[in-house]
CSV table of C-alpha atoms in Angstrom, one decimal:
chain,number,residue,atom,x,y,z
I,1,MET,CA,-0.1,-0.3,-0.7
I,2,ARG,CA,2.5,2.4,0.8
I,3,SER,CA,4.6,1.5,-2.0
I,4,MET,CA,1.8,2.6,-4.2
I,5,THR,CA,1.2,5.4,-2.2
I,6,GLU,CA,4.6,7.3,-3.5
I,7,GLY,CA,4.9,6.0,-6.2
I,8,CYS,CA,1.4,7.7,-7.5
I,9,LEU,CA,1.1,10.9,-5.4
I,10,PRO,CA,4.0,13.0,-4.9
I,11,LEU,CA,4.5,13.1,-1.2
I,12,LEU,CA,6.8,16.0,-1.2
I,13,PRO,CA,6.5,19.0,-3.2
I,14,SER,CA,10.4,20.2,-4.4
I,15,ARG,CA,12.2,23.6,-3.4
I,16,GLN,CA,10.8,24.7,-7.1
I,17,ASP,CA,7.5,23.3,-6.1
I,18,HIS,CA,4.3,26.5,-6.9
I,19,SER,CA,3.3,26.2,-3.4
I,20,LEU,CA,5.8,27.4,-1.8
I,21,THR,CA,6.4,30.2,-3.6
I,22,VAL,CA,3.1,31.5,-3.2
I,23,ALA,CA,3.3,30.7,0.6
I,24,ALA,CA,7.1,32.2,0.8
I,25,ARG,CA,4.7,35.4,-0.8
I,26,TRP,CA,2.4,35.5,1.5
I,27,LEU,CA,5.2,35.3,3.7
I,28,SER,CA,6.1,38.5,2.9
I,29,TYR,CA,3.7,41.0,3.9
I,30,ASN,CA,2.3,38.3,6.2
I,31,PRO,CA,4.4,37.1,9.1
I,32,PRO,CA,3.4,34.3,10.4
I,33,MET,CA,0.7,33.6,12.2
I,34,PRO,CA,-0.9,30.3,13.3
I,35,LEU,CA,-4.4,29.6,14.0
I,36,SER,CA,-6.1,31.0,18.0
I,37,ARG,CA,-7.7,28.3,19.7
I,38,GLU,CA,-10.8,30.9,18.0
I,39,ASP,CA,-9.6,30.2,15.1
I,40,ILE,CA,-10.0,26.4,14.8
I,41,THR,CA,-12.8,26.4,15.4
I,42,LYS,CA,-14.3,29.3,13.7
I,43,ARG,CA,-12.7,27.1,10.1
I,44,ALA,CA,-13.9,23.9,12.2
I,45,ALA,CA,-17.7,26.0,12.6
I,46,GLN,CA,-17.5,26.0,7.8
I,47,GLU,CA,-17.8,22.3,7.9
I,48,LEU,CA,-21.4,22.2,9.7
I,49,GLN,CA,-24.2,22.2,6.5
I,50,ASP,CA,-27.7,23.5,7.1
I,51,GLY,CA,-29.4,20.9,8.6
I,52,TYR,CA,-26.5,19.1,9.9
I,53,ILE,CA,-27.1,16.6,13.8
I,54,VAL,CA,-23.9,17.8,14.6
I,55,ASN,CA,-22.0,16.2,18.0
I,56,LEU,CA,-19.4,18.2,20.0
I,57,GLY,CA,-16.6,17.2,22.3
I,58,ILE,CA,-15.8,18.9,25.4
I,59,GLY,CA,-13.0,21.7,25.6
I,60,MET,CA,-12.3,23.4,21.8
I,61,PRO,CA,-14.9,21.6,19.7
I,62,THR,CA,-18.1,23.1,22.0
I,63,LEU,CA,-16.7,26.9,21.4
I,64,VAL,CA,-17.3,26.0,17.9
I,65,ALA,CA,-21.1,26.3,18.8
I,66,ASN,CA,-20.6,29.7,19.3
I,67,HIS,CA,-19.8,30.1,15.2
I,68,ILE,CA,-22.4,28.5,13.6
I,69,PRO,CA,-23.5,30.7,10.8
I,70,GLU,CA,-26.3,32.5,10.6
I,71,GLY,CA,-29.8,31.4,9.1
I,72,MET,CA,-28.1,27.9,8.8
I,73,ASP,CA,-30.2,25.8,11.3
I,74,VAL,CA,-27.6,22.9,13.8
I,75,TRP,CA,-28.7,20.8,15.5
I,76,LEU,CA,-26.1,19.9,18.3
I,77,GLN,CA,-26.8,16.3,19.9
I,78,SER,CA,-25.9,15.5,23.8
I,79,GLU,CA,-24.0,11.8,24.4
I,80,ASN,CA,-26.3,11.7,28.2
I,81,GLY,CA,-29.5,11.6,25.8
I,82,LEU,CA,-30.7,15.7,24.4
I,83,LEU,CA,-31.1,16.2,20.8
I,84,GLY,CA,-31.6,20.2,20.4
I,85,ILE,CA,-28.9,21.8,22.7
I,86,GLY,CA,-30.1,25.1,23.6
I,87,PRO,CA,-27.5,28.2,25.4
I,88,PHE,CA,-26.1,28.4,28.7
I,89,PRO,CA,-29.3,29.0,31.4
I,90,THR,CA,-30.1,31.9,32.4
I,91,GLU,CA,-29.6,32.0,36.6
I,92,GLU,CA,-33.6,32.1,37.0
I,93,ASN,CA,-34.0,29.6,34.8
I,94,ILE,CA,-31.2,26.1,35.4
I,95,ASP,CA,-32.4,23.1,35.4
I,96,ALA,CA,-29.9,20.2,37.7
I,97,ASP,CA,-31.7,17.7,35.1
I,98,LEU,CA,-30.7,19.3,31.7
I,99,ILE,CA,-27.1,19.3,31.4
I,100,ASN,CA,-24.5,18.4,29.0
I,101,ALA,CA,-22.9,15.3,28.6
I,102,GLY,CA,-19.4,17.8,29.7
I,103,LYS,CA,-22.3,18.0,32.8
I,104,GLN,CA,-22.4,22.2,32.2
I,105,THR,CA,-26.1,23.0,32.8
I,106,ILE,CA,-27.9,23.6,29.7
I,107,THR,CA,-31.5,24.5,27.5
I,108,ALA,CA,-32.9,23.2,25.3
I,109,ARG,CA,-33.9,24.4,21.8
I,110,THR,CA,-37.7,24.6,20.4
I,111,GLY,CA,-38.7,21.0,19.0
I,112,ALA,CA,-35.4,19.5,21.3
I,113,ALA,CA,-35.9,15.6,21.7
I,114,SER,CA,-34.3,13.9,25.3
I,115,PHE,CA,-34.4,10.4,25.3
I,116,ALA,CA,-32.3,7.3,27.4
I,117,SER,CA,-28.5,6.9,26.6
I,118,SER,CA,-28.5,3.5,24.4
I,119,GLN,CA,-31.5,5.8,22.6
I,120,SER,CA,-28.6,8.1,22.1
I,121,PHE,CA,-26.3,6.1,21.4
I,122,ALA,CA,-28.1,4.0,19.1
I,123,MET,CA,-28.1,7.2,16.8
I,124,ILE,CA,-24.4,7.7,17.1
I,125,ARG,CA,-23.5,4.4,16.1
I,126,GLY,CA,-26.7,3.9,13.6
I,127,GLY,CA,-24.7,6.5,11.6
I,128,HIS,CA,-28.0,9.1,12.0
I,129,ILE,CA,-25.7,11.9,13.4
I,130,ASP,CA,-23.5,13.6,10.7
I,131,MET,CA,-20.4,15.0,11.5
I,132,CYS,CA,-18.9,15.6,15.3
I,133,ILE,CA,-15.7,18.0,16.7
I,134,LEU,CA,-13.3,15.8,19.2
I,135,GLY,CA,-10.4,16.4,20.5
I,136,ALA,CA,-7.1,14.1,20.1
I,137,MET,CA,-3.6,13.6,21.1
I,138,GLN,CA,-2.2,12.1,18.0
I,139,ILE,CA,-2.5,10.8,14.4
I,140,SER,CA,-1.9,8.2,12.2
I,141,GLN,CA,-1.4,8.5,8.9
I,142,GLU,CA,-4.2,6.3,8.4
I,143,GLY,CA,-6.5,8.5,9.8
I,144,ASP,CA,-6.6,5.8,13.2
I,145,ILE,CA,-7.2,8.5,16.3
I,146,ALA,CA,-6.1,7.8,19.8
I,147,ASN,CA,-7.5,10.7,22.4
I,148,TRP,CA,-8.0,8.8,25.9
I,149,MET,CA,-5.0,6.8,28.0
I,150,ILE,CA,-1.5,7.4,28.5
I,151,PRO,CA,0.2,4.5,29.9
I,152,GLY,CA,0.7,4.9,33.6
I,153,LYS,CA,-0.9,7.7,34.2
I,154,MET,CA,-4.5,8.3,35.6
I,155,ILE,CA,-6.4,6.6,33.2
I,156,LYS,CA,-10.6,8.8,32.9
I,157,GLY,CA,-11.6,6.4,30.3
I,158,MET,CA,-13.2,7.5,26.6
I,159,GLY,CA,-15.8,7.9,27.5
I,160,GLY,CA,-18.8,8.2,24.9
I,161,ALA,CA,-15.5,8.9,21.7
I,162,MET,CA,-15.4,5.3,20.9
I,163,ASP,CA,-18.4,5.6,19.9
I,164,LEU,CA,-18.6,8.8,18.1
I,165,VAL,CA,-15.4,7.7,15.9
I,166,ALA,CA,-17.0,4.6,15.3
I,167,GLY,CA,-20.8,5.5,13.9
I,168,VAL,CA,-20.5,9.3,12.4
I,169,LYS,CA,-20.1,10.6,9.6
I,170,LYS,CA,-17.7,12.5,9.4
I,171,VAL,CA,-15.0,13.1,12.0
I,172,VAL,CA,-13.5,16.1,13.0
I,173,VAL,CA,-10.2,16.7,15.0
I,174,THR,CA,-9.4,20.7,16.6
I,175,MET,CA,-6.6,20.2,17.9
I,176,GLU,CA,-2.9,22.1,18.2
I,177,HIS,CA,-0.3,20.4,15.8
I,178,CYS,CA,2.0,19.7,17.1
I,179,ASN,CA,2.7,18.2,21.7
I,180,ARG,CA,3.6,21.2,24.7
I,181,LYS,CA,7.2,19.6,23.0
I,182,GLY,CA,6.4,20.6,19.7
I,183,GLU,CA,6.9,17.5,19.0
I,184,PRO,CA,4.4,16.4,16.4
I,185,LYS,CA,0.5,14.7,17.0
I,186,ILE,CA,0.1,13.6,13.5
I,187,LEU,CA,2.5,10.1,12.7
I,188,LYS,CA,3.3,7.6,10.9
I,189,GLU,CA,1.3,4.7,13.9
I,190,CYS,CA,0.0,6.0,16.9
I,191,THR,CA,2.1,5.0,19.9
I,192,LEU,CA,-0.8,5.7,22.2
I,193,PRO,CA,-3.4,3.0,22.9
I,194,LEU,CA,-6.0,3.7,20.4
I,195,THR,CA,-9.5,5.7,20.6
I,196,GLY,CA,-10.1,3.9,16.7
I,197,LYS,CA,-9.1,3.1,13.7
I,198,ALA,CA,-9.4,4.9,10.5
I,199,CYS,CA,-11.6,7.5,11.6
I,200,ILE,CA,-11.1,10.4,11.1
I,201,ASP,CA,-11.9,12.4,7.6
I,202,MET,CA,-10.3,16.5,8.9
I,203,ILE,CA,-8.2,17.5,10.8
I,204,ILE,CA,-8.3,21.1,11.7
I,205,THR,CA,-4.7,22.4,12.9
I,206,ASP,CA,-3.3,25.5,14.1
I,207,LEU,CA,-1.6,25.6,10.8
I,208,CYS,CA,-3.1,23.7,8.6
I,209,VAL,CA,-6.2,21.9,7.5
I,210,LEU,CA,-5.8,17.9,6.4
I,211,GLU,CA,-8.1,16.5,5.1
I,212,MET,CA,-8.1,12.7,4.1
I,213,ASP,CA,-8.3,10.2,1.0
I,214,HIS,CA,-9.8,7.6,1.5
I,215,GLN,CA,-8.7,6.2,-1.7
I,216,ALA,CA,-4.5,6.9,-0.8
I,217,LYS,CA,-5.1,6.8,2.7
I,218,ARG,CA,-3.6,9.8,3.4
I,219,TYR,CA,-4.5,12.8,4.5
I,220,LYS,CA,-3.7,16.1,2.2
I,221,LEU,CA,-3.0,19.4,2.6
I,222,ILE,CA,-5.9,21.7,1.7
I,223,GLU,CA,-5.8,25.2,3.6
I,224,LEU,CA,-2.8,27.2,5.2
I,225,ALA,CA,-3.0,28.8,8.3
I,226,PRO,CA,-1.5,32.8,6.9
I,227,GLY,CA,2.0,32.9,6.8
I,228,VAL,CA,2.3,28.8,7.2
I,229,THR,CA,4.6,27.2,5.1
I,230,VAL,CA,4.2,23.5,3.2
I,231,GLU,CA,7.5,22.8,4.9
I,232,GLU,CA,6.8,24.0,8.4
I,233,VAL,CA,4.5,21.7,7.8
I,234,ILE,CA,6.0,18.7,6.8
I,235,GLU,CA,9.3,19.8,9.5
I,236,LYS,CA,5.9,19.1,12.0
I,237,THR,CA,4.2,16.2,10.8
I,238,GLU,CA,6.2,12.8,10.9
I,239,ALA,CA,2.8,10.8,8.9
I,240,GLU,CA,3.5,11.0,4.9
I,241,LEU,CA,0.6,13.9,3.3
I,242,ILE,CA,-0.4,14.3,0.0
I,243,ILE,CA,0.7,17.3,-1.4
I,244,SER,CA,-0.5,18.3,-4.7
I,245,ASP,CA,-2.6,21.4,-5.3
I,246,GLU,CA,-1.3,24.4,-4.3
I,247,PRO,CA,-3.4,24.6,-0.7
I,248,SER,CA,-5.1,27.6,-0.2
I,249,VAL,CA,-5.3,30.2,2.7
I,250,VAL,CA,-7.3,29.2,5.8
I,251,THR,CA,-9.9,32.6,5.9
I,252,VAL,CA,-11.8,32.4,9.5
P,1,MET,CA,-50.7,-6.6,44.0
P,2,ALA,CA,-48.6,-5.8,46.3
P,3,ASN,CA,-47.6,-2.3,47.8
P,4,LYS,CA,-44.9,-0.9,45.3
P,5,ILE,CA,-44.4,2.7,47.5
P,6,PHE,CA,-42.1,2.7,50.8
P,7,PRO,CA,-42.6,5.8,53.0
P,8,ASP,CA,-38.1,6.4,53.5
P,9,THR,CA,-35.1,4.8,51.7
P,10,VAL,CA,-34.5,2.4,55.1
P,11,SER,CA,-37.9,1.1,54.6
P,12,ALA,CA,-37.2,0.6,50.6
P,13,MET,CA,-33.8,-0.6,50.9
P,14,ALA,CA,-34.8,-3.5,54.0
P,15,GLY,CA,-35.0,-7.7,53.9
P,16,LEU,CA,-33.7,-7.7,50.7
P,17,ASP,CA,-30.7,-9.8,52.2
P,18,ASP,CA,-33.1,-12.7,53.4
P,19,GLU,CA,-34.0,-12.8,48.9
P,20,GLY,CA,-31.0,-13.3,47.2
P,21,ILE,CA,-30.7,-9.9,46.4
P,22,LEU,CA,-28.6,-7.9,48.7
P,23,TYR,CA,-25.2,-10.0,49.6
P,24,ASP,CA,-21.3,-9.1,49.7
P,25,GLY,CA,-19.7,-9.3,45.8
P,26,MET,CA,-23.4,-8.3,44.4
P,27,MET,CA,-23.9,-6.6,41.4
P,28,CYS,CA,-25.4,-3.5,41.9
P,29,MET,CA,-26.8,-1.0,38.5
P,30,VAL,CA,-26.8,2.8,39.2
P,31,GLY,CA,-28.5,5.6,36.9
P,32,GLY,CA,-27.0,8.9,36.4
P,33,PHE,CA,-24.5,10.8,34.0
P,34,GLY,CA,-22.2,12.7,35.9
P,35,LEU,CA,-24.5,14.2,39.4
P,36,CYS,CA,-27.1,13.7,37.1
P,37,GLY,CA,-30.3,11.8,37.6
P,38,ILE,CA,-28.8,9.6,40.5
P,39,PRO,CA,-30.8,8.1,42.8
P,40,GLU,CA,-28.8,10.3,45.0
P,41,GLN,CA,-30.5,9.5,48.7
P,42,LEU,CA,-30.8,5.2,47.5
P,43,ILE,CA,-27.2,5.2,47.5
P,44,ILE,CA,-27.2,5.8,51.1
P,45,ALA,CA,-29.4,4.0,51.9
P,46,LEU,CA,-27.2,1.6,50.2
P,47,ARG,CA,-24.0,2.6,52.1
P,48,ASP,CA,-26.1,2.2,55.1
P,49,THR,CA,-26.3,-1.4,54.5
P,50,GLY,CA,-23.1,-1.8,55.5
P,51,VAL,CA,-22.5,-4.3,52.0
P,52,LYS,CA,-19.2,-5.1,50.3
P,53,ASN,CA,-17.5,-5.8,47.5
P,54,LEU,CA,-19.8,-4.6,45.4
P,55,THR,CA,-19.4,-4.4,41.6
P,56,CYS,CA,-21.4,-1.3,40.6
P,57,VAL,CA,-22.5,-0.7,37.3
P,58,SER,CA,-22.7,3.6,36.2
P,59,ASN,CA,-20.9,5.3,33.7
P,60,ASN,CA,-19.0,7.8,36.2
P,61,ALA,CA,-18.2,7.4,39.7
P,62,GLY,CA,-20.1,10.0,41.4
P,63,VAL,CA,-17.4,12.9,42.7
P,64,ASP,CA,-15.8,12.5,46.0
P,65,ASP,CA,-18.1,13.2,48.3
P,66,TRP,CA,-21.0,12.4,46.5
P,67,GLY,CA,-23.4,10.4,44.3
P,68,LEU,CA,-21.1,5.9,44.4
P,69,GLY,CA,-18.2,8.4,45.8
P,70,LEU,CA,-20.0,7.6,48.9
P,71,LEU,CA,-19.1,3.7,48.2
P,72,LEU,CA,-15.5,4.6,47.8
P,73,GLN,CA,-14.7,7.0,51.0
P,74,THR,CA,-16.0,3.7,53.0
P,75,LYS,CA,-14.4,1.1,50.4
P,76,GLN,CA,-17.6,-0.6,49.7
P,77,ILE,CA,-17.0,-0.8,46.3
P,78,LYS,CA,-14.9,-3.3,45.6
P,79,LYS,CA,-15.6,-3.0,40.8
P,80,MET,CA,-16.8,0.0,38.5
P,81,ILE,CA,-17.7,-1.1,35.1
P,82,SER,CA,-18.0,2.7,34.1
P,83,SER,CA,-16.5,5.3,31.2
P,84,TYR,CA,-15.4,7.9,32.2
P,85,VAL,CA,-14.8,8.6,36.1
P,86,GLY,CA,-13.0,11.7,35.5
P,87,GLU,CA,-14.0,13.4,38.9
P,88,ASN,CA,-13.0,11.4,42.0
P,89,ASP,CA,-10.0,11.9,43.6
P,90,GLU,CA,-10.2,9.0,46.5
P,91,PHE,CA,-11.4,7.2,43.3
P,92,ALA,CA,-8.0,8.2,41.6
P,93,ARG,CA,-6.4,7.0,44.8
P,94,GLN,CA,-8.2,3.9,45.3
P,95,TYR,CA,-7.1,2.8,41.6
P,96,LEU,CA,-4.2,3.8,41.5
P,97,ASN,CA,-3.0,1.9,44.7
P,98,ASN,CA,-5.0,-1.5,42.8
P,99,GLU,CA,-7.7,-1.0,46.4
P,100,LEU,CA,-10.7,-0.4,43.4
P,101,GLU,CA,-11.1,-3.1,39.8
P,102,VAL,CA,-12.0,-0.5,36.8
P,103,GLU,CA,-13.6,-2.2,34.0
P,104,PHE,CA,-13.3,0.8,31.3
P,105,ASN,CA,-16.5,0.9,28.3
P,106,PRO,CA,-17.4,2.3,26.0
P,107,GLN,CA,-20.2,4.7,26.8
P,108,GLY,CA,-21.8,3.4,24.0
P,109,THR,CA,-21.0,0.0,24.7
P,110,LEU,CA,-21.9,-0.2,28.0
P,111,ALA,CA,-25.3,1.3,28.1
P,112,GLU,CA,-26.4,-1.1,25.5
P,113,ARG,CA,-25.0,-4.1,27.6
P,114,VAL,CA,-27.1,-3.1,29.6
P,115,ARG,CA,-29.4,-2.9,27.3
P,116,ALA,CA,-29.3,-6.6,26.3
P,117,GLY,CA,-28.2,-8.1,29.7
P,118,GLY,CA,-33.0,-6.4,30.7
P,119,ALA,CA,-33.6,-7.4,27.1
P,120,GLY,CA,-32.6,-11.2,27.5
P,121,ILE,CA,-29.7,-11.1,24.9
P,122,PRO,CA,-26.7,-12.5,25.6
P,123,ALA,CA,-24.4,-10.6,23.5
P,124,PHE,CA,-24.5,-8.3,20.5
P,125,TYR,CA,-22.0,-6.9,18.2
P,126,THR,CA,-20.1,-3.8,17.5
P,127,ALA,CA,-18.1,-1.1,14.9
P,128,THR,CA,-17.3,0.2,18.7
P,129,GLY,CA,-13.8,-0.2,19.8
P,130,VAL,CA,-12.4,-2.5,16.8
P,131,GLY,CA,-8.8,-2.2,16.7
P,132,THR,CA,-8.6,-1.1,20.4
P,133,ILE,CA,-7.7,-3.2,23.4
P,134,VAL,CA,-11.4,-2.6,24.0
P,135,ALA,CA,-11.1,-5.4,21.8
P,136,ASP,CA,-8.3,-7.0,23.6
P,137,GLY,CA,-9.2,-11.2,24.4
P,138,LYS,CA,-13.3,-10.7,22.4
P,139,GLU,CA,-14.5,-12.4,19.5
P,140,THR,CA,-14.4,-10.3,16.6
P,141,ARG,CA,-16.6,-10.8,12.8
P,142,THR,CA,-17.0,-9.5,9.5
P,143,PHE,CA,-20.4,-8.3,8.6
P,144,ARG,CA,-21.8,-6.3,6.7
P,145,VAL,CA,-23.1,-3.0,8.1
P,146,PRO,CA,-26.8,-2.8,8.4
P,147,ASN,CA,-26.8,0.5,7.0
P,148,GLY,CA,-24.6,0.6,3.4
P,149,GLY,CA,-21.3,1.1,3.0
P,150,GLY,CA,-19.4,-1.8,2.4
P,151,GLU,CA,-18.4,-5.1,5.6
P,152,LYS,CA,-16.9,-4.2,8.3
P,153,GLU,CA,-15.6,-5.7,11.8
P,154,PHE,CA,-17.3,-6.0,14.6
P,155,VAL,CA,-16.7,-6.6,18.5
P,156,MET,CA,-19.0,-9.1,20.5
P,157,GLU,CA,-19.7,-7.6,23.0
P,158,THR,CA,-22.0,-9.8,26.4
P,159,GLY,CA,-25.3,-8.2,27.7
P,160,LEU,CA,-25.4,-6.9,31.9
P,161,PHE,CA,-27.4,-8.2,33.7
P,162,GLY,CA,-27.2,-7.0,37.8
P,163,ASP,CA,-28.8,-8.2,41.3
P,164,LEU,CA,-30.3,-4.7,42.3
P,165,ALA,CA,-31.0,-1.6,39.7
P,166,LEU,CA,-31.4,1.7,42.0
P,167,VAL,CA,-32.7,4.7,39.2
P,168,LYS,CA,-34.1,8.2,39.2
P,169,ALA,CA,-37.1,9.0,37.4
P,170,ALA,CA,-38.7,12.0,38.7
P,171,LYS,CA,-43.3,11.1,38.4
P,172,ALA,CA,-44.0,7.1,38.9
P,173,ASP,CA,-47.2,5.9,40.1
P,174,GLU,CA,-48.0,3.3,42.4
P,175,TYR,CA,-48.0,0.7,39.3
P,176,GLY,CA,-44.5,2.4,39.3
P,177,ASN,CA,-44.9,4.2,35.9
P,178,LEU,CA,-41.6,6.5,35.0
P,179,VAL,CA,-41.2,9.2,33.6
P,180,TYR,CA,-37.6,10.7,33.4
P,181,ASN,CA,-36.7,14.5,33.2
P,182,MET,CA,-35.1,15.5,30.6
P,183,THR,CA,-31.3,14.6,30.8
P,184,ALA,CA,-31.6,12.5,33.7
P,185,ARG,CA,-33.3,9.8,32.4
P,186,ASN,CA,-29.5,8.4,30.7
P,187,PHE,CA,-29.1,5.2,32.0
P,188,ASN,CA,-32.3,5.1,33.9
P,189,PRO,CA,-34.6,3.8,32.4
P,190,ASP,CA,-32.2,0.7,30.3
P,191,MET,CA,-30.7,-0.1,34.2
P,192,ALA,CA,-34.7,-0.4,35.3
P,193,THR,CA,-34.4,-3.7,32.7
P,194,ALA,CA,-31.6,-5.2,33.6
P,195,ALA,CA,-31.3,-7.0,37.3
P,196,LYS,CA,-33.3,-8.8,39.4
P,197,PHE,CA,-35.0,-6.0,41.9
P,198,VAL,CA,-35.2,-2.7,41.2
P,199,ILE,CA,-35.9,0.1,43.1
P,200,ALA,CA,-36.6,4.1,41.7
P,201,GLU,CA,-35.8,6.6,43.8
P,202,VAL,CA,-38.6,9.6,42.3
P,203,ASP,CA,-39.6,13.5,42.9
P,204,GLU,CA,-43.0,12.9,42.8
P,205,ILE,CA,-45.8,9.8,43.2
P,206,VAL,CA,-48.7,10.9,40.8
P,207,PRO,CA,-52.6,9.9,41.7
P,208,ALA,CA,-52.8,6.5,39.5
P,209,GLY,CA,-53.8,7.3,36.1
P,210,SER,CA,-53.1,10.8,36.1
P,211,LEU,CA,-49.9,9.2,33.4
P,212,HIS,CA,-51.4,9.0,30.0
P,213,PRO,CA,-50.6,5.4,28.7
P,214,ASP,CA,-48.3,7.3,26.3
P,215,GLU,CA,-46.0,8.8,28.8
P,216,ILE,CA,-44.4,6.8,30.7
P,217,HIS,CA,-41.4,6.7,29.4
P,218,THR,CA,-40.3,2.6,31.7
P,219,PRO,CA,-44.0,0.4,32.8
P,220,GLY,CA,-43.7,-0.5,36.2
P,221,ASN,CA,-43.8,-4.2,35.9
P,222,TYR,CA,-39.7,-3.2,35.8
P,223,ILE,CA,-40.8,-2.4,39.5
P,224,ASP,CA,-40.3,-3.8,42.2
P,225,ARG,CA,-40.4,-0.4,44.8
P,226,VAL,CA,-40.7,2.9,44.4
P,227,VAL,CA,-39.6,5.6,46.9
P,228,MET,CA,-40.4,10.0,47.5
P,229,THR,CA,-37.0,11.7,48.3
P,230,LYS,CA,-36.1,16.1,48.4
P,231,SER,CA,-33.0,14.9,46.3
P,232,GLU,CA,-30.5,17.7,46.4
P,233,LYS,CA,-30.0,17.5,42.9
P,234,ARG,CA,-26.3,18.8,42.5
P,235,ILE,CA,-24.7,20.9,39.6
P,236,GLU,CA,-20.9,19.7,38.7
P,237,GLN,CA,-20.6,22.9,36.6
P,238,ARG,CA,-23.1,25.7,36.7
P,239,THR,CA,-22.8,27.3,33.9
P,240,VAL,CA,-25.5,30.3,32.7
P,241,SER,CA,-25.1,33.0,29.8
P,242,VAL,CA,-23.9,36.2,30.1
P,243,SER,CA,-26.5,38.3,29.6
């Protein structure tokens, strides 16, 4: 499989690659400015479509709800048993019986439905959720994800993450491109215990947007953060990437 | 028909040792997600029975001083079957010292294992956890995906059935018919089907006939005893809109 990929797809751009010169020109009048956490969530929100049923993970993915485009009807599912999350409540209408998967108090929007956990995960596993957005510790070049366990450290559990990556139609990861030590998180193979195999369709980081090419089983670099070069992405990514067309610049 | 309504949690829990329901080493299902929809007063009553070496099936393990955290404090729990246990320091301490056994299940697998157990289904196949340590040592099999998309590998998981289930509902009538409130429903209706004996803690007992048959979430035949309590309903993350 690997030799096929290497044989037919240009994995690394040459020095003369057009995308590099474009990026270099960009750099000359735009200093490197990787995406902030808010920019990453804004970019993730661009993946939403009218009528989508979406599950947002805890942390950065939850913030995507703040950037749903005006006039777009998106339904947020919470795996503890609600379809149709509304805004946070006011102090007066807090209900201890109404929380999201992060255990935060929420409200239910008009048309919302509540249901049991078994029904909620039937919805997730059965392919009735259009998209989910979650964080990751590591992603492999074939789309495996590790995000629940570091051996030797306190294990908190996988919660609903394994079900979400196994059952949702489009799985998007938002994360920092490198870990706190500056090491790549997008690897040839994950070294941490997996959450799911070959399941991540898109990765949005502070440096770029990667989309899985399901035929080639490799991520394709489709967008660069303003001022970030193809070279920088390659340097900070261990996985083989497909870099064929000129990546566009992320706009948020 | 035997009276299902009990005046307090102590009497609702009484006499179960004679029936082989309450014993050291028993398996107890406990409803709730975080602190939402937990049978909080029944957990206290279970603690006060002094039963030991419990295997608890519950999505979470409460917090240090509430929910199942109370039974961890008294070291009455031998094993937890859960999907996420992040909010409990005593849990972490016992776990790291090998005083507590933990079996992590993906949340949907846990819910389905309980549902299956209650429905008389010994095992089922799911795509969740395939290729991860969750599938280690379990039978896997390739099936055509029911809703299209070709063939895929699935892992076999087994149904769960407990000795006792403690559930929390908003309303009950004298027949034990239950209605849950919003996301306090979570694991409760499935757990109510998956144990030899089931006790429901409720906010309100309503007159017979006042629940429309269509609105009942758990039919009364699953429920052995009902007790009305004044629940504290603690909130883990009080989040409000900035207006």
